[in-house]
mmCIF file of C-alpha atoms in Angstrom:
data_model
loop_
_atom_site.group_PDB
_atom_site.id
_atom_site.type_symbol
_atom_site.label_atom_id
_atom_site.label_comp_id
_atom_site.label_asym_id
_atom_site.label_seq_id
_atom_site.Cartn_x
_atom_site.Cartn_y
_atom_site.Cartn_z
ATOM 1 C CA UNK A 13 -4.867 -1.125 -8.218
ATOM 2 C CA UNK A 14 -2.386 -2.012 -10.944
ATOM 3 C CA UNK A 15 1.287 -2.658 -10.225
ATOM 4 C CA UNK A 16 4.104 -2.764 -12.752
ATOM 5 C CA UNK A 17 7.465 -4.083 -11.584
ATOM 6 C CA UNK A 18 10.642 -3.505 -13.565
ATOM 7 C CA UNK A 19 14.412 -3.362 -13.232
ATOM 8 C CA UNK A 20 15.372 -7.009 -13.023
ATOM 9 C CA UNK A 21 18.306 -8.448 -14.899
ATOM 10 C CA UNK A 22 21.538 -10.401 -14.718
ATOM 11 C CA UNK A 23 24.223 -9.209 -12.318
ATOM 12 C CA UNK A 24 27.387 -10.679 -10.854
ATOM 13 C CA UNK A 25 27.644 -11.487 -7.172
ATOM 14 C CA UNK A 26 28.472 -8.362 -5.214
ATOM 15 C CA UNK A 27 26.710 -6.149 -7.725
ATOM 16 C CA UNK A 28 23.629 -3.971 -7.420
ATOM 17 C CA UNK A 29 20.229 -3.589 -9.021
ATOM 18 C CA UNK A 30 17.316 -1.272 -8.410
ATOM 19 C CA UNK A 31 13.795 -2.539 -8.883
ATOM 20 C CA UNK A 32 10.850 -0.224 -9.424
ATOM 21 C CA UNK A 33 7.161 -0.759 -8.836
ATOM 22 C CA UNK A 34 4.804 1.759 -10.408
ATOM 23 C CA UNK A 35 1.322 1.808 -8.931
ATOM 24 C CA UNK A 36 -1.842 3.145 -10.538
ATOM 25 C CA UNK A 37 -5.552 3.085 -9.881
ATOM 26 C CA UNK A 38 -7.088 3.202 -6.407
ATOM 27 C CA UNK A 39 -3.809 3.225 -4.552
ATOM 28 C CA UNK A 40 -5.419 5.181 -1.715
ATOM 29 C CA UNK A 41 -7.235 1.976 -0.792
ATOM 30 C CA UNK A 42 -3.908 0.452 0.230
ATOM 31 C CA UNK A 43 -1.470 1.482 2.925
ATOM 32 C CA UNK A 44 1.609 -0.604 2.322
ATOM 33 C CA UNK A 45 3.640 -1.907 -0.604
ATOM 34 C CA UNK A 46 5.677 -5.031 -0.201
ATOM 35 C CA UNK A 47 8.344 -6.830 -2.151
ATOM 36 C CA UNK A 48 8.365 -10.606 -2.320
ATOM 37 C CA UNK A 49 10.468 -13.088 -4.243
ATOM 38 C CA UNK A 50 10.114 -16.632 -5.430
ATOM 39 C CA UNK A 51 13.002 -18.838 -6.436
ATOM 40 C CA UNK A 52 12.460 -21.966 -8.545
ATOM 41 C CA UNK A 53 10.960 -24.749 -6.460
ATOM 42 C CA UNK A 54 10.510 -22.536 -3.428
ATOM 43 C CA UNK A 55 7.628 -20.717 -1.839
ATOM 44 C CA UNK A 56 7.132 -17.011 -2.274
ATOM 45 C CA UNK A 57 8.874 -15.162 0.550
ATOM 46 C CA UNK A 58 8.779 -11.706 2.035
ATOM 47 C CA UNK A 59 11.638 -9.336 1.219
ATOM 48 C CA UNK A 60 10.679 -5.831 2.350
ATOM 49 C CA UNK A 61 7.766 -3.470 2.789
ATOM 50 C CA UNK A 62 7.164 0.240 3.141
ATOM 51 C CA UNK A 63 4.124 2.276 4.038
ATOM 52 C CA UNK A 64 2.766 4.830 1.575
ATOM 53 C CA UNK A 65 2.718 7.390 4.394
ATOM 54 C CA UNK A 66 5.057 7.802 7.281
ATOM 55 C CA UNK A 67 8.461 6.251 7.167
ATOM 56 C CA UNK A 68 7.913 2.684 8.216
ATOM 57 C CA UNK A 69 9.915 -0.028 6.522
ATOM 58 C CA UNK A 70 10.577 -3.644 7.348
ATOM 59 C CA UNK A 71 13.022 -6.189 5.944
ATOM 60 C CA UNK A 72 13.550 -9.902 5.925
ATOM 61 C CA UNK A 73 16.595 -10.953 7.943
ATOM 62 C CA UNK A 74 18.212 -12.318 4.794
ATOM 63 C CA UNK A 75 18.332 -8.879 3.130
ATOM 64 C CA UNK A 76 18.649 -6.541 6.121
ATOM 65 C CA UNK A 77 21.576 -4.191 5.581
ATOM 66 C CA UNK A 78 21.872 -4.997 1.855
ATOM 67 C CA UNK A 79 18.479 -3.962 0.485
ATOM 68 C CA UNK A 80 16.740 -0.629 0.914
ATOM 69 C CA UNK A 81 13.106 0.097 0.125
ATOM 70 C CA UNK A 82 12.002 3.648 -0.652
ATOM 71 C CA UNK A 83 9.109 5.431 -2.292
ATOM 72 C CA UNK A 84 8.275 8.467 -4.392
ATOM 73 C CA UNK A 85 4.686 9.372 -3.587
ATOM 74 C CA UNK A 86 4.532 11.949 -6.374
ATOM 75 C CA UNK A 87 5.231 9.188 -8.887
ATOM 76 C CA UNK A 88 3.325 6.466 -7.005
ATOM 77 C CA UNK A 89 6.463 4.390 -7.293
ATOM 78 C CA UNK A 90 8.315 2.240 -4.806
ATOM 79 C CA UNK A 91 11.922 1.162 -5.254
ATOM 80 C CA UNK A 92 14.008 -1.708 -3.975
ATOM 81 C CA UNK A 93 17.714 -0.954 -4.042
ATOM 82 C CA UNK A 94 19.611 -4.225 -3.851
ATOM 83 C CA UNK A 95 23.319 -4.120 -3.029
ATOM 84 C CA UNK A 96 25.884 -6.816 -2.345
ATOM 85 C CA UNK A 97 23.787 -9.291 -4.254
ATOM 86 C CA UNK A 98 24.347 -12.991 -3.706
ATOM 87 C CA UNK A 99 23.500 -15.970 -5.910
ATOM 88 C CA UNK A 100 20.829 -16.942 -3.383
ATOM 89 C CA UNK A 101 19.031 -13.685 -4.163
ATOM 90 C CA UNK A 102 18.186 -15.106 -7.590
ATOM 91 C CA UNK A 103 14.402 -15.147 -7.928
ATOM 92 C CA UNK A 104 11.412 -13.534 -9.546
ATOM 93 C CA UNK A 105 10.674 -10.420 -7.539
ATOM 94 C CA UNK A 106 7.089 -9.256 -7.102
ATOM 95 C CA UNK A 107 5.624 -6.085 -5.687
ATOM 96 C CA UNK A 108 2.287 -6.209 -3.939
ATOM 97 C CA UNK A 109 -0.060 -3.720 -2.299
ATOM 98 C CA UNK A 110 -2.086 -4.295 0.833
ATOM 99 C CA UNK A 111 -3.722 -2.715 3.843
ATOM 100 C CA UNK A 112 -1.584 -4.049 6.680
ATOM 101 C CA UNK A 113 2.147 -4.158 7.280
ATOM 102 C CA UNK A 114 2.351 -7.926 7.293
ATOM 103 C CA UNK A 115 4.886 -10.285 5.796
ATOM 104 C CA UNK A 116 2.519 -12.992 4.602
ATOM 105 C CA UNK A 117 1.730 -12.989 0.865
ATOM 106 C CA UNK A 118 -1.897 -13.699 1.755
ATOM 107 C CA UNK A 119 -2.182 -10.263 3.361
ATOM 108 C CA UNK A 120 -1.718 -8.497 0.024
ATOM 109 C CA UNK A 121 -4.597 -7.810 -2.324
ATOM 110 C CA UNK A 122 -2.834 -6.667 -5.501
ATOM 111 C CA UNK A 123 0.222 -8.072 -7.260
ATOM 112 C CA UNK A 124 2.497 -6.999 -10.067
ATOM 113 C CA UNK A 125 3.695 -9.355 -12.769
ATOM 114 C CA UNK A 126 7.178 -10.004 -11.375
ATOM 115 C CA UNK A 127 10.656 -9.215 -12.636
ATOM 116 C CA UNK A 128 13.495 -11.740 -12.797
ATOM 117 C CA UNK A 129 16.736 -11.125 -10.921
ATOM 118 C CA UNK A 130 19.606 -13.473 -11.659
ATOM 119 C CA UNK A 131 22.828 -13.238 -9.666
ATOM 120 C CA UNK A 132 25.774 -15.160 -11.076
ATOM 121 C CA UNK A 133 28.629 -16.415 -8.928
#
C-alpha cells in the first residue's frame, strides 16, 4: 500500500486547510485510514481516523468539532478538512493505513510521507 499526503501549507489562525491522502496498491488489505501529526520535539499523535467501509470516524479531543475526516472510495482518497486552525495545530501531518480502528501509531502498517501544516498567530 502506498500513501501520498498533500495539501499542507501556511495559514493564519482561524483559517482552514484540506489535506488529502491518496492510496494505491493493496488497499483492500487495510480497513482504516488514520491521520496523525507530529510537532517539533513532540511524539506523533493521533488526529482522526475513518474506515474504508461503513461510516465510522473517530477524532482526538483536541480536534473534535474543528476537523472532519471523509473519504472518496472511487478515488481511494481520504480527506481531512481542518477548520478554525490554531497555532498549536502546527505539525507535520501523516496519513496511515491499518487493519484496526486504533489510535496508536504502532497499529498502522503503512505511512505516507507527511505534509507540513503551519498555523501563524
